[in-house]
XYZ file of C-alpha atoms in Angstrom:
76
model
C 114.625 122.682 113.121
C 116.628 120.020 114.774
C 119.848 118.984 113.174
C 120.274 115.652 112.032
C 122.501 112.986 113.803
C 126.369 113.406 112.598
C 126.680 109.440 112.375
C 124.634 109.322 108.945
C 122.292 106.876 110.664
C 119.444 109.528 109.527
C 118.658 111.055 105.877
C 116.222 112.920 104.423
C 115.269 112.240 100.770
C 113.071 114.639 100.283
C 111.269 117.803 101.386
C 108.154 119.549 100.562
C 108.933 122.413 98.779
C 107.643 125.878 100.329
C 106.158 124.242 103.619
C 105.361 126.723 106.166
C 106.323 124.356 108.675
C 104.820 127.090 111.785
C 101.669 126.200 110.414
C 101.438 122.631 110.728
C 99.115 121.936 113.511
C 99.349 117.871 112.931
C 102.156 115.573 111.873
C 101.137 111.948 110.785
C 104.639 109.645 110.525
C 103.957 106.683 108.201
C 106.877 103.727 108.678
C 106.965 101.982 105.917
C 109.735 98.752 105.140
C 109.270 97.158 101.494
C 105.604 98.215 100.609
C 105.690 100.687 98.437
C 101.858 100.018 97.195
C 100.455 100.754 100.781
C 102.341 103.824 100.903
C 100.714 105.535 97.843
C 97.165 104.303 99.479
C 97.885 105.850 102.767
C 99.185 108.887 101.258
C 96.177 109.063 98.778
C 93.839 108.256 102.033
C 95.776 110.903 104.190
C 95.059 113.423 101.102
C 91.375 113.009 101.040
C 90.831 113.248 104.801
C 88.720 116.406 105.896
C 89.742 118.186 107.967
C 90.398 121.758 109.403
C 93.571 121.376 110.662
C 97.113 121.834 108.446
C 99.002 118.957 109.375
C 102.395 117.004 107.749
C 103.391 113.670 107.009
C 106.398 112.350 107.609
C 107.574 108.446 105.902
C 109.894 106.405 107.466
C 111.763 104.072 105.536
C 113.029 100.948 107.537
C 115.045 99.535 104.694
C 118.331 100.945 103.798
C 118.989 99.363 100.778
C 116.163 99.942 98.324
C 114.252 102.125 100.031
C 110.811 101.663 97.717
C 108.455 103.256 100.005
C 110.276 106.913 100.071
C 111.018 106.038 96.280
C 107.576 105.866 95.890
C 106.925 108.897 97.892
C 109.033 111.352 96.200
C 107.337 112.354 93.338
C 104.575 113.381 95.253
């Protein structure tokens, strides 16, 4: 895994727990800045897509200060 910048300007909130990460064959990133609504639908979307391959999903929050779409995305 690659280490995360020393200047803070990166943090992770959250992790899946027990992710065989050398099976991921996909990795969707999902920015997201103050719309915490359309982040649950895309998730929920991304969730019922078929398909054969094991892929990730990675959010992006673009807003420091609240951060209400990787709020909203932690539970999950």
């Amino acid at each position: 895994m690659i280490p995360l910048p020393s200047d803070g300007s990166v943090t992770v909130a959250g992790r899946t727990p027990r992710l065989d990460v050398e099976a991921v064959e996909a990795v969707v990133t999902l920015p997201t800045f103050k719309r915490p609504e359309q982040v649950l639908e895309t998730l929920a979307s991304l969730r019922a897509q078929q398909t054969g391959r094991r892929f990730a999903v990675i959010v992006m929050e673009n807003e420091a200060e609240a951060r209400a779409g990787a709020k909203a995305a932690l539970p999950l």
